[in-house]
C-alpha cells in the first residue's frame, strides 16, 4: 500500500500554549479503559452473534432451534448431533475431497507461483514486463466473465465431473505470481549478484536463497489459497455432479435441500465445515493478515 | 515498465553479450513456463475467447457462427437482463457504502494499543473466512420471517409487522446486502488498519496541542490521510459488488421470483445451464465493461483529487 499522505493543513499553526493533553483521558484512565473494553466487547459480540447462534443451534434438537425465546445454551447439549451426522451424509468423503483439492491446488499454486515470480522479479529478458502485464490484466477481469469459455473447454476435454477440472482451473492463478513477485522485488538484487559470483545458478539462488527468505510470503499464499479453495462454492457447483466427488460445501448445500426442517443437523454440518478453517486461521493469522495487507487482492 | 526489459547498450557489441541475453531469456522462461502453461490455457485463452464469443451465435448443439451485434440487440430487449442489471446496481448501491463505513468503523475502533486488541481484530475478521455456504445457511435462518432472531429482535424493540426478508421480493435484496456486509467488513478492516498505521503520530500530537477534539482530528487528519486506502477499497468493493454470484446462488438462488437475480447469475444460467454460449458471453462482456468503466472513472476522480 502506498503511503501518500498530504500533511493536513490545520496542524501547522504554532502552539498557543502547552495545553493539557486529552483532559478527559488523563483524569480517569481506568474508567476510560473499562469503557473502551466494554464498547469493543459489545461490538465483537454483535459481530460473532451469527456464529455463536450457529454453534448453539448445532447442539439442540430441531424443535428447539427456532424456539422462542432464544436459549443460547440449551438445557441438554446434544453432542450426539456430531456423531449422527457422519451416518446421515457421507461427510467423511466430502471432507476428504475438500482436503484433497485444497492441498493439491495450494501445493501447485505455491510451487509454480513462486517459481514464475522469480523469473519475473530477478531474471531480465526481453518481453518479460509485457508478459507480466498480461498476468495483471487478467486479474482485473472478473472470473464470472470467462467462466463459460472455461466450461466449454472442460466439456470438450471431457474433464467435467472430475477433480481435474477444479485443479487445472485454480492451480495456476495469476494471484500467486503477483503476490510472490511483490515479495521478491523487496529482496535486494545485490544479494543475487553476490550469490552468482559465488557460483550459484539462478535455480540455486531460487532454492537456497529466495525460498528460505520468502517463508512468510509463502505461508501467506499457501493459507489464502487453501482457505479460498476450501470455501469455494461455484467451482465445484459448476463442475462436479457425482456425489462421491463433492466437496463439503456442495454436500452441505444439498443436505439443506433434502432435509430442510432438520435445522440442528444442518447447523452441525456447518460447524464441522468451518472448524478446519478456524483452526488453520488461528494458527496462521499473522500470515493471513500480512498477505491481505500487502497484496490487497483476493485469490 | 517497458524500459526495464532492455539492458543498457553494450560498449562493445559482440557475441558474449548476445549469448548472455539468450541464456537469460531461456532461464527466465524456464522459471515462468510451468505456471504460464496452465495460466495461458485455463485463464488467458478463456478470457480472449469470452470476448470473441460475444459476437458469435453458438449454442451447445450447433457450430459457432459470426453474428455481429445480434446478441447485444437481443440483450437490449431481454427483460431478464434489465431486471438483473437493476438488481446488480441495487446490490452495489447497498454493499459498497455500507461495507466501507463498517470496515472503517471497525478499523478506527480497533486501531489502539490495548492488550486484547488482537483478539478483537481476529473476531472481526473471522466472518470473512467462514465458508459462504455456512454463512448463507445461518443468515437464512436468522432472517426466518416468523421465528428468526432478527425479527424477534425487531419485534422486541417495537417494530410491528417486521419485513419478511428472504421470503419477500422487496426485502430479499436488503437481507443479502446485510449478510454480505457482515461477511466482508473484516477483510476491508485489515486494509484500513494497514492504512491507519502509515499516519505519523506527530500529526495527532500537533493537533492535540492545537486543541483539536477527536472529531476534528478524524476529519482533519485521519480521513485525508486515508485517501489512498479508501480509493483502493472503493475500487475493490466496486469490482466485487458487480460480479457477486456465489452468495446469491446459495442464499436466494435469485428469488423470490427474480428479485435477487444478478448479472453474473444470468451469465451462469444462460451459458452453463442453457448452453447459450454466444448470448451468455455477450452478457459477460457487458458485465466486464461496467466494471472496467467504473474502475477507470474512479481512477480519474482520484487523479483529479490528488492534483488539487
XYZ file of C-alpha atoms in Angstrom:
607
model
C 0.000 0.000 0.000
C 1.341 3.418 -0.889
C 1.676 5.981 1.837
C 0.810 9.161 0.021
C -0.467 11.445 2.669
C -0.512 15.159 2.272
C 0.195 16.896 5.544
C -3.062 18.216 6.938
C -3.267 21.966 6.628
C -4.593 22.907 10.040
C -1.901 21.265 12.177
C 0.865 23.669 11.221
C -0.159 26.608 13.384
C 2.269 27.419 16.168
C 1.051 26.026 19.507
C -0.689 28.621 21.606
C 0.385 27.289 24.949
C 1.209 23.953 26.451
C -2.342 22.713 26.828
C -3.008 19.670 28.987
C -3.294 16.819 26.544
C -6.563 14.955 26.449
C -8.037 16.120 29.746
C -10.751 13.506 29.941
C -8.332 10.650 29.346
C -5.689 11.542 31.882
C -8.077 12.218 34.714
C -9.924 8.898 34.667
C -7.658 6.448 32.847
C -9.142 3.361 34.431
C -12.777 4.298 33.870
C -11.978 5.127 30.298
C -10.216 1.873 29.665
C -13.116 -0.098 31.107
C -15.472 1.813 28.857
C -13.321 1.041 25.815
C -13.255 -2.643 26.643
C -16.997 -2.676 27.174
C -17.543 -0.997 23.817
C -15.227 -3.380 21.985
C -16.790 -6.405 23.661
C -20.263 -5.271 22.650
C -19.133 -4.719 19.066
C -17.430 -8.098 18.884
C -20.382 -9.946 20.401
C -22.602 -8.420 17.762
C -20.193 -9.478 15.011
C -19.875 -13.009 16.296
C -23.526 -13.468 17.194
C -24.496 -15.318 13.993
C -21.614 -17.744 14.527
C -22.493 -18.213 18.191
C -26.065 -18.887 17.166
C -24.815 -21.486 14.675
C -22.806 -23.245 17.363
C -25.655 -23.140 19.836
C -28.153 -24.487 17.287
C -25.820 -27.339 16.383
C -26.217 -28.657 19.947
C -30.011 -28.547 20.060
C -32.958 -30.593 18.947
C -34.586 -29.495 15.682
C -37.640 -28.166 17.503
C -35.504 -26.049 19.847
C -33.561 -24.232 17.133
C -36.240 -21.673 16.283
C -37.956 -21.775 19.685
C -38.861 -18.523 21.402
C -37.167 -17.103 23.424
C -33.685 -17.973 22.161
C -31.841 -20.249 24.506
C -28.174 -19.565 23.931
C -27.037 -22.528 25.971
C -29.524 -25.385 25.568
C -30.566 -27.330 28.683
C -29.409 -30.550 27.169
C -26.308 -30.347 24.968
C -26.880 -32.781 22.156
C -23.359 -33.788 21.259
C -24.955 -36.788 19.573
C -25.662 -34.495 16.578
C -21.951 -34.510 15.915
C -21.901 -38.305 15.864
C -25.117 -38.784 13.954
C -24.217 -36.530 11.043
C -21.491 -38.875 9.820
C -24.152 -41.511 9.209
C -26.686 -39.145 7.674
C -24.462 -37.824 4.890
C -21.104 -39.074 3.550
C -19.376 -36.254 5.387
C -16.043 -38.080 5.547
C -15.989 -38.331 1.737
C -16.866 -34.654 1.371
C -14.211 -33.552 3.850
C -11.684 -35.822 2.154
C -12.466 -34.336 -1.263
C -12.197 -30.797 0.081
C -8.897 -31.613 1.726
C -7.512 -33.285 -1.391
C -8.471 -30.398 -3.674
C -7.271 -27.723 -1.261
C -3.909 -29.399 -0.669
C -3.242 -30.156 -4.344
C -4.193 -26.712 -5.564
C -2.271 -24.983 -2.779
C 0.832 -27.056 -3.495
C 0.749 -26.364 -7.240
C -0.055 -22.700 -6.790
C 2.753 -22.082 -4.314
C 5.270 -24.061 -6.333
C 4.575 -22.699 -9.819
C 3.700 -19.245 -8.491
C 6.923 -18.700 -6.591
C 8.955 -20.249 -9.404
C 7.427 -17.938 -12.005
C 7.719 -14.973 -9.636
C 11.497 -15.471 -9.533
C 11.579 -15.286 -13.338
C 9.559 -12.072 -13.280
C 11.456 -10.441 -10.420
C 15.093 -11.477 -10.801
C 15.825 -12.558 -14.386
C 15.955 -9.901 -17.104
C 14.945 -10.774 -20.623
C 13.078 -9.070 -23.443
C 9.310 -9.288 -23.230
C 9.271 -10.057 -19.523
C 7.373 -6.976 -18.407
C 4.859 -7.209 -21.244
C 4.151 -10.767 -20.165
C 3.681 -9.714 -16.561
C 1.279 -7.029 -17.701
C -0.735 -9.823 -19.322
C -0.917 -11.572 -15.951
C -2.009 -8.373 -14.253
C -4.647 -7.633 -16.879
C -6.417 -10.935 -16.251
C -6.619 -10.237 -12.521
C -8.764 -7.237 -13.438
C -11.189 -9.360 -15.486
C -13.839 -10.872 -13.218
C -13.825 -14.644 -13.318
C -17.577 -14.583 -13.910
C -16.909 -13.034 -17.319
C -14.961 -16.024 -18.630
C -16.468 -18.951 -16.761
C -18.462 -20.001 -19.823
C -15.457 -20.429 -22.187
C -13.682 -22.305 -19.381
C -16.678 -24.572 -19.063
C -16.793 -25.196 -22.814
C -13.082 -26.131 -22.793
C -13.526 -28.548 -19.912
C -16.585 -30.043 -21.531
C -14.745 -30.637 -24.823
C -11.812 -32.163 -22.967
C -14.308 -34.384 -21.129
C -12.954 -33.233 -17.805
C -16.242 -32.056 -16.325
C -17.271 -34.093 -13.301
C -13.648 -34.854 -12.411
C -11.422 -33.254 -9.809
C -9.059 -32.402 -12.668
C -11.323 -29.598 -13.847
C -11.122 -27.816 -10.495
C -7.389 -28.384 -10.099
C -6.480 -27.219 -13.603
C -8.648 -24.120 -13.380
C -7.459 -22.967 -9.985
C -3.848 -24.076 -9.552
C -2.191 -21.659 -11.987
C -3.784 -18.400 -10.967
C -2.094 -15.096 -11.578
C -2.623 -14.222 -7.929
C 0.213 -16.379 -6.611
C 2.660 -14.996 -9.152
C 1.633 -11.474 -8.274
C 1.925 -11.925 -4.505
C 5.310 -13.667 -4.665
C 6.744 -11.198 -7.183
C 5.844 -8.339 -4.831
C 7.876 -10.037 -2.148
C 10.853 -10.960 -4.323
C 11.086 -7.377 -5.578
C 11.769 -6.302 -1.988
C 14.795 -8.613 -1.770
C 17.836 -6.622 -2.983
C 19.350 -7.629 -6.335
C 22.834 -7.332 -4.810
C 22.163 -10.477 -2.832
C 21.566 -12.449 -6.028
C 24.581 -10.860 -7.740
C 26.791 -11.861 -4.844
C 25.449 -15.407 -4.927
C 26.137 -15.566 -8.666
C 29.728 -14.522 -8.150
C 29.957 -17.332 -5.619
C 28.944 -19.695 -8.392
C 25.254 -20.300 -7.719
C 22.984 -20.701 -10.729
C 19.600 -18.994 -10.883
C 17.954 -22.229 -9.829
C 20.329 -22.463 -6.889
C 19.555 -18.888 -5.874
C 15.832 -19.618 -6.021
C 16.144 -22.729 -3.893
C 18.850 -21.728 -1.432
C 18.219 -18.012 -1.014
C 14.805 -16.938 -2.239
C 12.714 -19.777 -0.849
C 14.135 -19.582 2.687
C 13.912 -15.776 2.682
C 10.337 -15.712 1.466
C 8.870 -18.107 4.019
C 6.372 -15.550 5.365
C 5.112 -14.766 1.867
C 4.916 -18.457 1.014
C 2.898 -19.040 4.170
C 0.549 -16.181 3.286
C 0.000 -17.516 -0.207
C -0.475 -21.087 0.991
C -3.019 -20.116 3.644
C -5.010 -17.814 1.389
C -5.113 -20.397 -1.399
C -6.081 -23.202 0.946
C -8.937 -21.277 2.520
C -10.190 -19.999 -0.828
C -10.264 -23.500 -2.271
C -11.866 -24.993 0.825
C -14.603 -22.355 0.825
C -15.092 -22.264 -2.954
C -18.654 -22.985 -3.923
C -19.106 -22.037 -7.582
C -16.236 -24.138 -8.978
C -17.430 -27.469 -7.544
C -21.052 -26.413 -8.126
C -20.448 -25.973 -11.862
C -18.174 -28.926 -12.462
C -18.886 -31.725 -10.002
C -22.139 -33.652 -10.410
C -21.264 -37.061 -8.914
C -21.940 -37.262 -5.218
C -18.673 -39.061 -4.446
C -16.662 -36.139 -5.865
C -18.436 -33.420 -3.897
C -16.675 -31.057 -1.553
C -18.001 -30.283 1.903
C -19.601 -27.058 0.657
C -21.609 -28.876 -2.007
C -22.552 -31.663 0.366
C -23.802 -29.190 2.923
C -25.836 -27.273 0.374
C -27.541 -30.412 -0.893
C -28.219 -31.528 2.672
C -30.285 -28.382 3.208
C -32.202 -29.057 0.013
C -33.049 -32.581 1.117
C -33.783 -32.157 4.805
C -34.967 -28.606 5.103
C -36.513 -28.972 8.554
C -33.552 -30.622 10.251
C -32.200 -27.321 11.464
C -29.948 -28.701 14.144
C -28.266 -31.237 11.900
C -27.717 -28.607 9.206
C -26.025 -26.381 11.775
C -23.893 -29.293 12.928
C -22.696 -29.729 9.351
C -21.995 -26.022 9.057
C -19.922 -26.060 12.250
C -17.912 -29.039 11.028
C -17.260 -27.375 7.668
C -15.961 -24.209 9.331
C -13.906 -25.891 12.046
C -10.797 -26.831 9.984
C -10.559 -23.293 8.634
C -10.952 -21.809 12.112
C -8.080 -23.909 13.434
C -5.878 -23.077 10.452
C -6.695 -19.408 10.773
C -5.947 -19.230 14.488
C -2.533 -20.778 13.916
C -1.543 -18.708 10.911
C -3.470 -15.493 11.233
C -0.345 -13.347 11.132
C 0.417 -14.592 7.616
C -3.187 -14.193 6.599
C -3.332 -10.570 7.584
C 0.068 -9.838 6.054
C -0.921 -11.466 2.796
C -4.063 -9.377 2.554
C -2.456 -6.144 3.679
C 0.443 -6.410 1.209
C -1.442 -7.603 -1.835
C -4.916 -6.291 -1.141
C -6.175 -8.856 -3.603
C -8.315 -11.883 -3.239
C -7.432 -15.115 -4.899
C 7.748 -0.625 -17.185
C 8.964 -1.479 -20.647
C 12.242 0.362 -20.168
C 13.431 -2.256 -17.720
C 13.293 -5.051 -20.294
C 16.311 -3.982 -22.335
C 19.696 -3.918 -20.747
C 21.890 -0.839 -21.173
C 23.617 -0.808 -24.575
C 26.805 -2.829 -24.503
C 30.015 -0.885 -25.052
C 31.418 -3.491 -27.397
C 28.583 -5.269 -29.124
C 29.659 -8.799 -29.578
C 28.883 -12.416 -29.194
C 29.225 -12.897 -25.407
C 26.632 -10.195 -24.855
C 24.150 -11.792 -27.195
C 24.811 -15.243 -25.837
C 24.188 -13.940 -22.329
C 20.872 -12.429 -23.436
C 19.892 -15.742 -24.982
C 20.815 -17.588 -21.868
C 18.887 -15.188 -19.606
C 15.843 -15.472 -21.848
C 15.954 -19.241 -21.658
C 16.428 -19.224 -17.898
C 13.678 -16.658 -17.414
C 11.213 -18.661 -19.472
C 12.142 -21.875 -17.724
C 11.046 -20.283 -14.448
C 7.847 -18.867 -15.822
C 6.797 -21.733 -18.075
C 5.244 -24.202 -15.566
C 2.855 -21.552 -14.330
C 2.452 -19.883 -17.709
C 1.285 -23.061 -19.458
C -1.569 -23.501 -17.008
C -2.290 -19.796 -16.879
C -2.356 -19.352 -20.666
C -4.510 -22.397 -21.297
C -7.025 -22.008 -18.490
C -7.203 -18.251 -17.976
C -5.754 -16.301 -20.905
C -7.406 -18.339 -23.674
C -10.858 -18.290 -21.985
C -10.580 -14.524 -21.412
C -9.831 -13.922 -25.083
C -12.464 -16.453 -26.151
C -15.055 -14.699 -23.979
C -14.599 -11.520 -25.989
C -14.884 -13.371 -29.303
C -17.875 -15.491 -28.321
C -19.928 -12.411 -27.523
C -20.154 -11.777 -31.267
C -20.992 -15.359 -32.218
C -24.208 -17.274 -32.476
C -23.486 -20.539 -30.717
C -25.421 -22.936 -28.549
C -24.330 -26.310 -27.266
C -25.707 -28.158 -30.325
C -24.626 -26.019 -33.281
C -21.345 -24.637 -34.547
C -20.223 -21.075 -33.842
C -21.258 -18.556 -36.486
C -20.437 -14.892 -36.738
C -23.436 -12.896 -35.591
C -22.133 -9.361 -35.313
C -24.122 -7.415 -32.774
C -27.150 -9.719 -32.772
C -26.503 -10.896 -29.234
C -26.406 -7.339 -27.968
C -29.599 -6.489 -29.802
C -31.297 -9.417 -28.124
C -29.867 -8.277 -24.801
C -31.440 -4.864 -25.255
C -34.904 -6.399 -25.440
C -34.394 -9.120 -22.811
C -36.397 -8.348 -19.717
C -34.313 -10.700 -17.572
C -31.264 -8.659 -18.452
C -32.925 -5.417 -17.388
C -34.019 -6.959 -14.098
C -30.563 -8.432 -13.464
C -28.840 -5.140 -14.264
C -31.170 -3.241 -11.935
C -30.659 -5.768 -9.134
C -26.887 -5.689 -9.546
C -26.902 -1.906 -9.282
C -29.163 -2.145 -6.214
C -26.774 -4.611 -4.585
C -23.759 -2.425 -5.388
C -25.508 0.699 -4.083
C -26.061 -1.027 -0.757
C -22.963 -3.160 -0.436
C -20.301 -0.574 -1.368
C -21.128 2.279 1.062
C -22.218 0.061 3.954
C -19.143 -2.170 3.805
C -16.923 0.880 3.510
C -18.454 2.503 6.593
C -18.487 -0.706 8.620
C -14.868 -1.566 7.832
C -13.655 1.964 8.520
C -15.596 1.980 11.791
C -14.103 -1.341 12.844
C -10.601 -0.194 11.946
C -10.985 3.054 13.881
C -12.287 1.170 16.904
C -9.529 -1.418 16.786
C -6.597 0.844 15.947
C -5.389 1.276 19.512
C -2.845 -0.082 21.910
C -4.725 -2.489 24.109
C -3.742 -5.825 25.498
C -6.592 -7.757 23.913
C -6.813 -5.833 20.664
C -5.586 -8.772 18.600
C -8.407 -10.917 19.905
C -10.959 -8.330 18.826
C -9.353 -7.992 15.401
C -9.387 -11.755 14.891
C -13.048 -11.879 15.849
C -13.939 -9.127 13.403
C -12.061 -10.865 10.610
C -13.493 -14.287 11.229
C -16.762 -13.917 9.262
C -14.672 -13.353 6.152
C -13.045 -16.783 6.250
C -16.246 -18.588 7.208
C -17.466 -20.547 4.207
C -20.176 -18.957 2.174
C -22.488 -21.923 2.480
C -22.337 -21.794 6.282
C -22.862 -18.019 6.199
C -25.873 -18.333 3.907
C -27.439 -21.118 5.972
C -27.075 -19.251 9.242
C -28.329 -15.931 7.949
C -31.256 -17.542 6.162
C -32.367 -18.930 9.499
C -31.650 -15.695 11.343
C -33.855 -13.963 8.783
C -36.664 -16.504 9.160
C -39.805 -14.304 8.990
C -41.764 -15.885 11.847
C -39.273 -17.321 14.322
C -35.914 -15.880 13.221
C -33.864 -13.997 15.819
C -33.666 -10.890 13.617
C -37.414 -10.412 13.563
C -37.745 -11.365 17.230
C -35.328 -8.564 17.988
C -37.220 -6.134 15.764
C -40.497 -7.038 17.445
C -38.917 -6.668 20.862
C -37.924 -3.084 20.081
C -41.449 -2.335 18.935
C -41.355 -2.841 15.151
C -44.802 -4.002 14.156
C -45.083 -6.287 11.182
C -41.319 -6.719 10.556
C -40.130 -7.443 6.988
C -40.363 -10.974 5.650
C -36.743 -10.806 4.415
C -35.760 -13.654 2.071
C -39.370 -14.716 1.578
C -40.394 -11.325 0.250
C -39.496 -9.798 -3.096
C -38.953 -6.384 -1.505
C -36.747 -7.461 1.381
C -34.683 -10.306 -0.074
C -32.032 -7.967 -1.508
C -31.583 -5.996 1.733
C -31.158 -9.337 3.524
C -28.441 -10.359 1.047
C -26.746 -6.972 1.413
C -26.716 -7.163 5.220
C -25.219 -10.646 5.055
C -22.527 -9.579 2.595
C -21.586 -6.512 4.645
C -21.227 -8.667 7.737
C -19.032 -11.109 5.827
C -16.755 -8.638 4.039
C -16.217 -5.880 6.598
C -13.377 -7.704 8.339
C -11.434 -8.023 5.108
C -11.524 -4.307 4.348
C -10.868 -3.545 8.003
C -7.452 -5.174 7.537
C -6.727 -2.811 4.649
C -7.861 0.191 6.689
C -5.787 -0.865 9.685
C -2.739 -1.033 7.408
C -3.606 2.447 6.129
C -4.073 3.862 9.639
C -0.646 2.670 10.659
C 1.019 4.776 7.966
C -0.247 8.036 9.516
C 2.572 9.679 11.506
C 1.758 10.093 15.210
C 3.182 13.627 15.135
C 0.155 14.851 13.186
C -2.137 13.869 16.023
C 0.155 15.242 18.693
C 0.389 18.567 16.908
C -3.381 18.691 16.509
C -3.903 17.923 20.193
C -1.573 20.717 21.140
C -3.711 22.981 18.984
C -6.757 21.885 20.908
C -8.420 19.839 18.164
C -11.018 17.406 19.517
C -11.301 13.770 18.444
C -13.918 14.601 15.842
C -11.791 17.370 14.335
C -8.751 15.073 14.307
C -10.759 12.451 12.456
C -11.953 14.855 9.760
C -8.739 16.885 9.567
C -6.105 14.185 9.753
C -7.376 10.608 9.621
C -9.769 10.840 6.712
C -7.484 12.866 4.380
C -4.525 10.615 5.193
C -6.571 7.525 4.453
C -7.497 8.726 0.981
C -5.237 6.265 -0.903
C -6.631 3.374 1.163
C -10.209 4.498 0.702
C -9.661 4.764 -3.027
C -8.259 1.259 -3.177
C -11.056 -0.148 -1.003
C -13.621 1.583 -3.193
C -12.208 0.057 -6.377
C -12.053 -3.417 -4.848
C -15.579 -3.138 -3.452
C -16.953 -1.989 -6.773
C -15.429 -4.882 -8.689
C -16.574 -7.298 -6.016
C -20.137 -5.954 -5.988
C -20.720 -6.131 -9.706
C -19.524 -9.698 -10.009
C -21.478 -11.005 -6.995
C -22.613 -14.558 -7.669
C -21.984 -17.267 -5.087
C -23.717 -15.536 -2.179
C -26.850 -15.063 -4.308
C -26.773 -18.632 -5.646
C -26.504 -20.123 -2.167
C -28.727 -17.742 -0.237
C -31.674 -16.960 -2.513
C -30.998 -18.589 -5.881
C -32.083 -15.312 -7.464
C -35.522 -15.397 -5.906
C -38.149 -14.998 -4.754
C -39.260 -14.518 -8.348
C -36.454 -12.542 -9.965
C -35.984 -10.189 -7.054
C -32.323 -11.030 -6.459
C -31.313 -12.179 -9.950
C -27.928 -10.562 -10.752
C -25.860 -10.261 -13.924
C -23.274 -12.928 -13.116
C -26.075 -15.346 -12.312
C -27.694 -14.626 -15.665
C -24.352 -15.421 -17.339
C -24.265 -18.711 -15.463
C -27.849 -19.565 -16.287
C -27.747 -18.708 -19.989
C -24.246 -20.086 -20.560
C -23.866 -23.175 -18.424
C -27.429 -24.273 -17.669
C -28.975 -23.349 -21.036
C -25.863 -23.804 -23.198
C -26.284 -20.452 -24.976
C -22.573 -19.794 -25.238
C -22.701 -16.762 -27.528
C -25.529 -14.966 -25.776
C -24.158 -15.531 -22.279
C -20.764 -14.200 -23.380
C -22.451 -11.002 -24.524
C -23.889 -10.569 -21.006
C -20.453 -11.323 -19.567
C -18.889 -8.686 -21.810
C -21.394 -6.097 -20.598
C -20.590 -7.090 -17.012
C -16.878 -6.671 -17.685
C -17.363 -3.310 -19.423
C -19.378 -1.969 -16.489
C -16.674 -2.988 -14.000
C -13.959 -1.628 -16.271
C -15.691 1.728 -16.821
C -16.458 2.259 -13.157
C -12.848 1.470 -12.229
C -11.460 3.862 -14.851
C -13.816 6.616 -13.671
C -12.711 6.071 -10.082
C -9.057 6.295 -11.132
C -9.750 9.552 -12.958
C -11.559 11.088 -9.994
C -8.754 10.052 -7.698
C -6.137 11.581 -10.008
C -8.020 14.864 -10.188
C -8.373 14.995 -6.400
C -4.695 14.324 -5.917
C -3.836 17.084 -8.367
C -5.727 19.777 -6.470
